[in-house]
Amino acid sequence: MNAGARRRLRLVCRDGASGAAFASMASSGQLPLWAVGLFFGGLALALLDRRVLAARAALTTSLLLISAVGLAFLVISGAFDAVVAAGAFAGLVAVQRMLSQLSPAADGQVHLTSLLMIAGGAALSGDIWFAGWLVLFAGLGCFSLGLGVLEQAAPEGADLPLRPLVRQLSLGALMAMAGAAVFFVAFPRMSWNLASRRGGGSLFGAVSGIADSVRLDGPGTIKRNPRVVARVQLDPDPGTGTLDAYWVAHTFNTFDGQQWVGDTVTAGSPAMQIHLGRYQRPLVHQQIELLPAYGARSLVGLDSPVLLANATLHGPSGSARVSLEEVPGQEVRFTEPGASYTYHAYTPSPQVARRTPEPEDAAPYLTLPESLDPRVTALAQQVAGDASDPAEVARRLQQYLRTNYQYTLDLSQAEDPLADFLFARRAGHCEHFATAMVVMLRALGHPARVAGGFYGGERVGPQYVLRAADAHAWAQVLVPGRGFVSVDATPEEGRGGQPAALFAFLTEQLERLEELWRRSVVDYSMLDQVELARALVSPPRSEGAESPAWIPDFKALAAAAVVALGVSVALRRRRRAASGTPRPSRAAAEASRFLDAIERRVRAAKVRYRDGEQLEELAARLSAGRHPFGAVLHRATRRYLEARFGGRPLETAERAALLAALDRAVP
């Protein structure tokens, strides 16, 4: 690889590392679009080796100062977050230096701003996308710095072999990253969560099915979206892979024949805790995190929550406590919009008989649309038969709908979607089943409503995740003495998500990787370091039980490792001594002595250097001029470069043969 190709590779790695650092911030979704556009436009020019600002250093420096003042004013006025502003400005500085005249100072400034941007990315998100950009930044940055050191050490215009060069630099980059990982694990630290924002916007937008209304003519495509919208940690932990649970977010009481809507009037003033009824222990404690993909202000909790509290809003400006407000009988929601939220919810344990507050006026839960098809009431009477208890009526309607109707997401428009579902298509999604259930209950005089939220929950690590595809609607019937009781008429195969198999598999693997990243890096703290040290020194044992015989003692393992390392070093030295190959630590010194020997023979041959000419250039000139000393000098010089910089040590016998050939060629 000649000097020009090495320089080009170094610049590509340098600019690529800077691009990865900026992308770590941009992936949080918090940088302004103008900053993203300017940076990646400049990066494209830099990768094409178009240094368009090389002759405009003074002008671009002035523009940078103006932009710095403007960003500072926006931060002081509260229109811009300080971390976002600093990251955007670092990106502008990096672009200006990448497109300016090449120099060691410009290289250092690009690397420095890249470090600032990767730190900004850690503060703005620190999620799994940041992890990927961090690895790419570290690899490209180390490779670029290694090439820079090599350029300074190699003679001007030296032509070095590509494969050994790439191998050695790649090994150096891997060793540097491994050292950084060891430092991260061993150096005392606090959890990353103390500094990370955790609440950047979603790059792909919100996908939650939680809305202020439920339309029957919707396509139901959300059931195919596997994106995670919430993470939940349960106490006590059920320990199962999936949950058979309903997560209620909103209820609806008014149906006009096309859609369901609920009330919007809140009760009382906002509070930090919302009590939804009397309860008795034990309770299921839920620590819930609503992710940016959720995109709604409605709180979610296991069916029939009795307490919602300790809400925190996460947004571009950081995290802050947020109060809650209740729409009676409908929902509890956050008073302020945010990118994501965390809060606690409490629900009676399944072993406790659940009772929800009964409405003072049940009339709103009995209203029917004026255009209701009379066949709906007749069908309800036929299915209910002589049953009068609302719970029994609901059971019979549920069984009838599950048995005689099919679940589908392939729907067509209809003037009366409920009648079309019951008497024509006889197939629909969860909102059709829930609507049919509630309307028929009301037609028989039993108060009922539609509930919207999620069904299920899949275990990922120590938590359960709710996906957009888990969005679900079901019925709730008012049972005297018990309050509203959930009844689901949707066939079992239609309750959970139905994403494409490949897409769901890839998403699941990404989520498992993200959970590993969060647990091992983002949440890694001094407590984890103490536990790791204890596990290494004294592996945990069950009380009253001995370690299995196949698990050796830690001290024995350490001693065996030291012995194995010593044997390996001894054998390696013995092989090198037998082959005459110098140790890697002596390779540079051996090559330098070989160069001195070549120079002595050049002086003996009375060959003169031109002004500024190096040994490699002299050898190339003599070889091109067919000088009797030129061919062998060119061969010896190239072998020196390979031994000194290419990672190919010069063996003793080969060195003696080359020097003897030089001696014979001396006139």
XYZ file of C-alpha atoms in Angstrom, residues 18-632:
615
model
C -16.957 10.972 13.247
C -20.101 9.959 11.346
C -20.732 7.097 13.774
C -20.314 9.473 16.720
C -22.828 11.932 15.267
C -25.241 9.113 14.414
C -25.155 8.036 18.070
C -26.745 11.399 18.887
C -29.047 11.535 15.869
C -30.499 8.088 16.644
C -32.038 9.556 19.803
C -34.380 11.597 17.596
C -33.594 14.809 19.512
C -31.224 16.642 17.157
C -32.768 19.290 14.886
C -33.149 18.314 11.241
C -30.961 21.180 10.014
C -28.021 19.873 12.084
C -28.519 16.315 10.795
C -28.722 17.519 7.186
C -25.636 19.741 7.417
C -23.506 17.083 9.058
C -24.300 14.188 6.745
C -24.067 16.438 3.688
C -20.584 17.499 4.795
C -19.661 13.901 5.625
C -20.582 12.809 2.097
C -18.279 15.480 0.627
C -15.466 14.439 2.979
C -15.764 10.760 2.025
C -15.553 11.858 -1.638
C -12.335 13.729 -0.740
C -13.853 17.113 -1.607
C -12.200 19.566 0.798
C -14.414 22.446 -0.284
C -13.637 24.623 2.761
C -9.842 24.417 2.447
C -9.638 27.929 0.997
C -12.362 29.422 3.227
C -10.986 28.844 6.719
C -11.557 32.408 7.966
C -15.131 32.585 6.668
C -16.171 29.204 8.079
C -14.547 29.964 11.442
C -16.584 33.168 11.632
C -19.765 31.261 10.799
C -18.977 28.746 13.557
C -18.605 31.555 16.079
C -21.940 33.026 14.991
C -23.637 29.629 15.296
C -22.115 29.157 18.766
C -23.541 32.490 19.908
C -26.935 31.652 18.384
C -27.099 28.239 20.046
C -26.048 29.712 23.393
C -28.857 32.277 23.122
C -31.386 29.526 22.368
C -30.190 27.525 25.381
C -30.384 30.542 27.701
C -33.877 31.403 26.445
C -35.023 27.831 27.099
C -35.799 27.071 23.450
C -32.984 24.518 23.169
C -31.594 21.825 25.448
C -27.941 22.353 26.430
C -26.826 18.801 25.591
C -28.579 18.885 22.205
C -27.076 22.287 21.428
C -23.572 21.130 22.382
C -23.933 18.017 20.230
C -25.172 20.003 17.227
C -22.291 22.476 17.551
C -19.727 19.659 17.853
C -21.124 18.217 14.627
C -20.695 21.579 12.855
C -17.088 21.859 14.061
C -16.343 18.309 12.908
C -17.717 19.014 9.419
C -15.734 22.251 9.147
C -12.487 20.460 10.036
C -13.200 17.455 7.779
C -13.699 19.750 4.769
C -10.698 22.005 5.538
C -7.016 21.738 4.588
C -5.466 18.447 5.696
C -3.128 18.764 8.672
C -2.268 16.932 11.909
C -4.108 19.668 13.836
C -7.289 19.107 11.797
C -7.057 15.350 12.432
C -6.796 15.897 16.172
C -9.734 18.305 16.188
C -11.931 15.855 14.279
C -11.090 13.077 16.760
C -11.726 15.394 19.722
C -15.143 16.521 18.473
C -15.985 12.882 17.746
C -15.307 12.026 21.392
C -17.579 14.895 22.454
C -20.334 13.645 20.141
C -20.128 10.056 21.386
C -20.443 11.400 24.928
C -23.484 13.388 23.793
C -24.995 10.243 22.305
C -24.545 8.441 25.626
C -26.330 11.270 27.452
C -29.197 11.546 24.958
C -30.090 7.864 24.682
C -27.603 5.147 25.574
C -29.894 2.534 23.985
C -29.029 -0.433 21.789
C -28.654 1.778 18.715
C -26.062 3.806 20.586
C -24.224 0.567 21.385
C -23.834 -0.211 17.678
C -22.616 3.288 16.846
C -20.192 3.157 19.793
C -18.575 -0.060 18.533
C -18.294 1.344 14.994
C -16.812 4.601 16.307
C -14.261 2.766 18.455
C -13.155 0.444 15.646
C -12.805 3.120 12.966
C -11.235 5.618 15.372
C -8.568 3.179 16.563
C -7.800 2.147 12.979
C -7.451 5.779 11.909
C -5.167 6.655 14.816
C -3.032 3.582 14.115
C -2.613 4.588 10.473
C -1.641 8.089 11.612
C 1.117 6.722 13.835
C 2.346 4.512 11.010
C 2.485 7.448 8.574
C 4.716 9.361 10.959
C 7.048 6.399 11.510
C 7.296 5.125 7.917
C 9.770 6.744 5.528
C 8.309 9.210 3.070
C 6.723 7.428 0.107
C 7.255 3.942 1.560
C 5.212 1.181 -0.062
C 4.004 -1.278 2.621
C 2.207 -4.616 2.151
C -1.557 -4.263 2.726
C -2.502 -7.550 4.397
C -0.011 -7.507 7.313
C -0.765 -3.818 7.819
C -4.533 -4.336 8.113
C -4.050 -7.392 10.308
C -1.826 -5.604 12.798
C -4.005 -2.492 12.969
C -7.173 -4.553 13.393
C -5.542 -6.498 16.206
C -4.505 -3.244 17.844
C -8.041 -1.853 17.595
C -9.502 -5.025 19.129
C -6.990 -4.930 21.964
C -7.812 -1.268 22.624
C -11.553 -1.993 22.799
C -10.934 -5.026 25.006
C -8.890 -2.853 27.350
C -11.685 -0.281 27.434
C -14.174 -3.027 28.302
C -11.968 -4.248 31.161
C -11.639 -0.683 32.423
C -15.420 -0.257 32.287
C -15.984 -3.434 34.284
C -13.281 -2.822 36.901
C -13.282 0.961 37.470
C -15.702 2.085 40.242
C -18.786 3.690 38.691
C -22.396 4.643 39.124
C -25.229 3.447 36.922
C -25.418 5.051 33.471
C -29.106 5.724 34.171
C -28.108 8.593 36.461
C -26.877 10.597 33.459
C -28.681 9.089 30.478
C -31.874 10.778 29.325
C -33.699 7.500 28.551
C -36.420 9.523 26.908
C -35.514 10.501 23.379
C -38.175 10.529 20.723
C -38.884 7.441 18.687
C -37.147 7.381 15.307
C -40.027 5.455 13.778
C -42.895 7.331 15.419
C -45.463 6.138 17.918
C -47.477 3.032 17.032
C -49.689 2.560 20.093
C -53.306 1.635 19.521
C -54.431 3.671 22.547
C -56.578 6.522 21.239
C -59.554 8.654 22.283
C -61.899 6.576 20.153
C -62.293 3.097 18.662
C -63.546 2.837 15.080
C -64.985 -0.397 13.732
C -63.871 0.318 10.183
C -60.172 0.358 11.137
C -57.905 -2.137 9.330
C -56.396 -3.618 12.499
C -52.872 -3.553 11.048
C -51.417 -2.748 14.453
C -51.795 -6.460 15.285
C -48.880 -7.105 12.925
C -46.481 -4.610 14.542
C -44.002 -6.304 16.930
C -42.468 -3.102 18.349
C -42.231 -2.904 22.129
C -44.302 -0.094 23.645
C -43.937 -0.894 27.357
C -41.720 -2.776 29.811
C -43.107 -4.070 33.087
C -41.493 -5.620 36.157
C -43.891 -7.536 38.419
C -43.652 -8.214 42.140
C -44.314 -10.997 42.917
C -42.821 -12.293 39.689
C -45.029 -15.018 38.161
C -41.934 -16.528 36.516
C -43.742 -17.545 33.310
C -42.681 -16.959 29.721
C -45.963 -15.258 28.765
C -48.825 -13.704 30.698
C -52.530 -14.364 30.379
C -53.386 -10.840 31.461
C -55.407 -7.817 30.389
C -53.793 -4.385 30.624
C -56.470 -1.706 30.678
C -55.706 1.829 29.559
C -59.056 3.361 28.530
C -62.757 2.513 28.603
C -65.491 3.779 26.279
C -69.198 4.169 26.994
C -70.745 5.902 23.961
C -71.349 4.133 20.632
C -72.816 5.880 17.574
C -72.856 2.850 15.274
C -69.415 3.567 13.826
C -67.099 4.275 16.743
C -66.753 4.281 20.538
C -65.821 7.419 22.485
C -65.437 8.220 26.163
C -65.775 11.220 28.437
C -63.047 13.864 28.624
C -63.983 15.702 31.838
C -61.471 15.171 34.641
C -62.333 14.823 38.326
C -60.699 17.156 40.854
C -57.211 18.596 40.628
C -54.106 16.716 39.438
C -52.345 14.590 42.067
C -49.213 12.485 42.440
C -51.326 9.432 43.378
C -54.672 8.288 42.004
C -56.754 5.833 44.047
C -59.297 3.905 41.990
C -61.106 2.035 44.742
C -60.836 0.166 48.009
C -58.603 -2.861 48.118
C -57.088 -5.466 50.354
C -53.711 -7.120 50.224
C -51.886 -8.897 48.673
C -51.286 -6.610 45.705
C -49.386 -7.119 42.468
C -46.837 -4.310 42.191
C -46.054 -3.187 38.643
C -43.072 -0.991 37.710
C -44.045 0.194 34.239
C -42.040 2.038 31.596
C -43.961 3.390 28.616
C -41.541 3.746 25.688
C -41.576 6.453 22.996
C -43.331 4.020 20.635
C -46.349 4.082 22.972
C -47.211 7.674 22.088
C -50.197 8.262 24.411
C -50.903 9.883 27.783
C -53.119 7.106 29.166
C -51.642 5.008 31.976
C -51.735 1.237 31.583
C -52.126 -1.271 34.398
C -53.190 -4.840 35.028
C -56.970 -5.164 34.861
C -58.725 -3.355 37.738
C -55.806 -1.261 39.106
C -56.473 0.320 42.494
C -53.529 2.722 42.759
C -51.348 4.571 40.248
C -48.434 6.645 41.581
C -44.825 7.888 41.359
C -44.973 8.968 37.722
C -41.863 10.375 36.017
C -41.779 12.033 32.607
C -38.744 11.566 30.348
C -38.176 14.031 27.532
C -35.507 15.940 25.594
C -34.802 18.164 28.608
C -34.358 15.303 31.054
C -36.613 13.603 33.610
C -39.081 15.148 36.050
C -41.954 14.089 38.269
C -45.371 14.508 36.663
C -48.830 14.573 38.211
C -51.818 12.457 37.185
C -55.474 13.239 36.510
C -58.517 10.970 36.397
C -61.411 10.879 33.977
C -63.906 9.041 36.229
C -64.713 5.576 35.004
C -62.645 6.110 31.842
C -58.892 6.454 32.343
C -55.997 7.975 34.286
C -53.591 10.073 32.265
C -50.447 12.150 32.634
C -50.980 15.894 32.865
C -48.011 16.670 30.588
C -46.925 15.133 27.282
C -43.564 13.368 27.210
C -41.482 11.049 25.082
C -41.724 8.250 27.657
C -42.900 7.669 31.226
C -42.211 5.468 34.235
C -44.646 4.894 37.106
C -45.957 2.319 39.573
C -49.309 0.524 39.513
C -50.961 -1.763 42.063
C -53.623 -4.386 41.328
C -55.216 -6.937 43.687
C -53.656 -10.380 43.465
C -55.604 -13.038 41.512
C -56.233 -14.778 44.866
C -58.295 -11.766 46.012
C -61.839 -11.209 44.765
C -61.649 -8.053 42.654
C -64.226 -5.341 43.093
C -64.312 -2.146 41.076
C -66.331 0.967 41.970
C -69.883 0.874 40.647
C -71.107 4.007 38.853
C -73.742 6.095 40.591
C -75.619 6.386 37.299
C -75.603 3.343 35.019
C -77.632 5.036 32.271
C -74.591 5.983 30.115
C -73.716 2.278 29.968
C -77.121 1.333 28.571
C -77.463 3.747 25.640
C -77.720 2.279 22.155
C -77.345 3.929 18.745
C -80.616 5.084 17.205
C -79.816 3.233 13.992
C -79.285 -0.103 15.719
C -80.391 -2.997 13.525
C -83.353 -4.767 15.290
C -81.808 -8.116 14.423
C -79.079 -7.423 17.017
C -81.591 -7.345 19.890
C -83.361 -10.423 18.590
C -80.073 -12.320 18.372
C -79.144 -11.278 21.924
C -82.473 -12.534 23.281
C -82.089 -15.801 21.413
C -78.579 -16.452 22.751
C -79.289 -15.353 26.361
C -82.396 -17.482 26.615
C -83.843 -17.510 30.123
C -80.700 -16.217 31.825
C -81.112 -13.007 33.840
C -77.881 -12.757 35.818
C -75.511 -10.403 33.915
C -72.529 -12.689 34.483
C -74.387 -15.691 33.061
C -75.758 -13.666 30.128
C -72.230 -12.467 29.364
C -70.919 -16.045 29.504
C -73.535 -17.271 26.992
C -72.908 -14.383 24.597
C -69.155 -14.930 24.874
C -69.472 -18.622 24.062
C -71.773 -17.934 21.104
C -69.474 -15.335 19.523
C -66.338 -17.416 20.024
C -67.989 -20.480 18.476
C -69.830 -18.990 15.496
C -67.534 -16.157 14.328
C -64.003 -16.030 12.999
C -61.146 -13.663 13.671
C -59.674 -11.753 10.711
C -57.762 -8.556 9.956
C -58.894 -8.537 6.316
C -61.915 -6.240 6.399
C -63.969 -4.182 3.958
C -65.924 -0.962 4.534
C -69.606 -1.241 5.511
C -72.355 1.288 6.201
C -73.321 -0.599 9.370
C -70.138 -2.383 10.524
C -71.804 -4.155 13.480
C -74.641 -5.640 11.395
C -72.152 -6.536 8.670
C -70.044 -8.394 11.262
C -72.969 -10.256 12.878
C -75.095 -11.153 9.843
C -72.968 -10.920 6.693
C -69.217 -11.419 7.044
C -69.371 -13.221 10.390
C -65.678 -12.370 10.821
C -63.879 -9.394 12.362
C -61.152 -8.268 14.736
C -61.259 -7.710 18.498
C -63.149 -4.412 18.310
C -66.008 -6.103 16.447
C -66.263 -8.874 19.033
C -66.121 -6.398 21.934
C -68.713 -4.126 20.314
C -71.102 -6.986 19.588
C -70.764 -8.181 23.170
C -71.440 -4.785 24.745
C -74.310 -3.809 22.428
C -76.098 -7.125 22.952
C -75.657 -6.849 26.733
C -77.119 -3.354 26.660
C -79.985 -4.523 24.439
C -80.871 -6.962 27.214
C -80.718 -4.241 29.893
C -77.275 -5.004 31.360
C -74.844 -2.032 31.679
C -71.601 -2.666 29.815
C -68.689 -0.833 28.186
C -65.697 -1.439 25.878
C -62.198 -1.527 27.391
C -59.055 -0.850 25.384
C -55.469 -1.684 26.204
C -53.257 -4.723 25.711
C -53.453 -8.464 26.192
C -50.590 -10.741 27.175
C -46.985 -9.881 27.951
C -43.802 -11.665 26.872
C -40.855 -12.202 29.172
C -37.552 -10.639 28.089
C -34.923 -10.893 30.814
C -36.357 -10.006 34.230
C -39.182 -7.961 32.685
C -42.288 -8.456 30.590
C -42.739 -6.464 27.405
C -45.942 -5.288 25.759
C -45.861 -4.881 21.997
C -47.938 -2.751 19.700
C -49.336 -6.019 18.313
C -50.708 -6.814 21.779
C -53.218 -3.926 21.488
C -56.639 -5.333 22.262
C -60.264 -4.449 23.001
C -62.717 -6.429 25.137
C -66.012 -5.995 27.009
C -66.737 -5.178 30.649
C -70.156 -5.943 32.128
C -71.483 -4.409 35.329
C -72.170 -7.154 37.897
C -73.864 -6.012 41.147
C -71.503 -6.311 44.101
C -68.430 -6.810 41.894
C -68.393 -3.757 39.655
C -67.238 -4.022 36.063
C -66.023 -7.511 35.147
C -63.961 -8.172 32.014
C -65.414 -10.570 29.432
C -63.579 -11.314 26.188
C -65.518 -12.762 23.240
C -62.571 -12.619 20.813
C -61.300 -16.094 19.844
C -58.068 -16.992 21.599
C -55.999 -16.892 18.407
C -56.967 -13.256 17.853
C -56.000 -11.776 21.202
C -52.225 -11.685 20.851
C -50.102 -10.118 18.141
C -49.865 -11.578 14.651
C -46.681 -10.143 13.098
C -44.872 -11.755 10.178
C -42.730 -14.628 11.444
C -39.364 -13.334 10.166
C -40.017 -9.771 11.298
C -41.122 -10.967 14.727
C -38.030 -13.190 15.079
C -35.620 -10.380 14.168
C -37.395 -7.949 16.475
C -37.305 -10.438 19.336
C -33.568 -11.015 18.909
C -32.949 -7.274 18.841
C -34.959 -6.863 22.032
C -33.041 -9.625 23.768
C -29.798 -7.946 22.732
C -31.144 -4.638 24.015
C -32.103 -6.223 27.327
C -28.569 -7.635 27.641
C -27.133 -4.178 26.863
C -29.385 -2.483 29.422
C -28.625 -5.026 32.132
C -24.868 -5.350 31.490
C -23.980 -1.770 30.549
C -26.678 0.866 31.103
C -27.707 -0.416 34.548
C -24.195 -1.605 35.490
C -23.134 -0.010 38.791
C -20.815 -0.410 41.742
C -23.203 -2.933 43.282
C -22.823 -5.140 40.190
C -19.038 -4.828 40.496
C -19.163 -6.018 44.094
C -21.356 -8.964 43.128
C -19.002 -9.846 40.265
C -15.986 -9.772 42.581
C -17.757 -11.998 45.070
C -18.746 -14.453 42.355
C -15.147 -14.673 41.106
C -13.576 -15.124 44.538
C -16.305 -17.284 46.057
C -18.943 -18.657 43.637
C -22.438 -18.619 45.209
C -23.644 -21.859 46.746
C -27.082 -22.924 47.833
C -27.505 -23.048 51.584
C -26.604 -26.458 52.909
C -25.413 -27.688 49.535
C -21.924 -28.248 48.170
C -20.678 -27.124 44.795
C -20.878 -29.793 42.100
C -17.707 -31.843 41.757
C -17.159 -30.646 38.199
C -16.842 -26.962 39.304
C -13.186 -26.369 40.338
C -12.127 -23.867 42.993
C -11.397 -20.346 41.741
C -7.848 -20.347 43.126
C -7.138 -23.620 41.355
C -8.446 -22.135 38.118
C -6.211 -19.062 38.518
C -3.141 -21.202 39.233
C -3.859 -23.410 36.228
C -4.221 -20.331 34.016
C -0.841 -18.940 35.176
C 0.888 -22.269 34.553
C -0.690 -22.579 31.102
C 0.426 -19.051 30.213
C 3.997 -19.768 31.332
C 4.169 -22.976 29.325
C 2.786 -21.208 26.258
C 5.397 -18.415 26.452
C 8.220 -20.926 26.943
C 7.180 -23.033 23.963
C 6.813 -19.954 21.782
C 10.317 -18.740 22.639
C 11.736 -22.177 21.958
C 10.109 -22.316 18.501
C 11.425 -18.863 17.633
C 14.920 -19.760 18.778
C 14.886 -22.935 16.681
C 13.739 -21.087 13.549
C 16.067 -18.136 13.955
C 13.136 -15.706 13.900
C 13.620 -12.759 16.290
C 11.065 -12.053 18.991
C 8.444 -9.430 18.146
C 9.963 -7.092 20.720
C 13.315 -7.292 18.888
C 11.955 -7.103 15.344
C 12.312 -3.329 15.082
C 15.876 -3.367 16.439
C 16.869 -6.163 14.032
C 15.399 -4.228 11.102
C 17.248 -1.053 12.151
C 20.563 -2.922 12.273
C 19.822 -4.337 8.832
C 19.229 -0.795 7.560
C 22.560 0.354 8.986
C 24.288 -2.511 7.176
C 22.594 -1.538 3.896
C 23.680 2.109 4.340
C 27.307 1.039 4.875
C 27.287 -0.873 1.606
C 25.690 2.081 -0.207
C 28.564 4.267 0.977
C 31.058 1.552 -0.061
C 29.534 1.529 -3.553
C 30.124 5.336 -3.730
C 26.492 5.965 -4.768
C 25.389 9.558 -4.196
C 21.971 10.685 -2.961
C 20.182 13.550 -4.644
C 18.864 16.411 -2.542
C 16.100 15.154 -0.252
C 16.260 11.647 -1.661
C 15.515 8.704 0.660
C 16.956 5.198 0.483
C 13.784 3.806 -1.118
C 13.846 6.494 -3.799
C 17.555 5.900 -4.426
C 16.959 2.153 -4.857
C 14.060 2.785 -7.248
C 16.162 5.231 -9.337
C 19.152 2.918 -9.596
C 16.946 -0.050 -10.455
C 15.156 1.926 -13.176
C 18.550 3.033 -14.582
C 19.739 -0.561 -14.676
C 22.624 0.203 -12.319
C 24.375 -3.074 -11.331
C 23.838 -2.178 -7.664
C 20.193 -1.092 -8.151
C 18.284 -4.380 -8.393
C 19.756 -5.979 -5.289
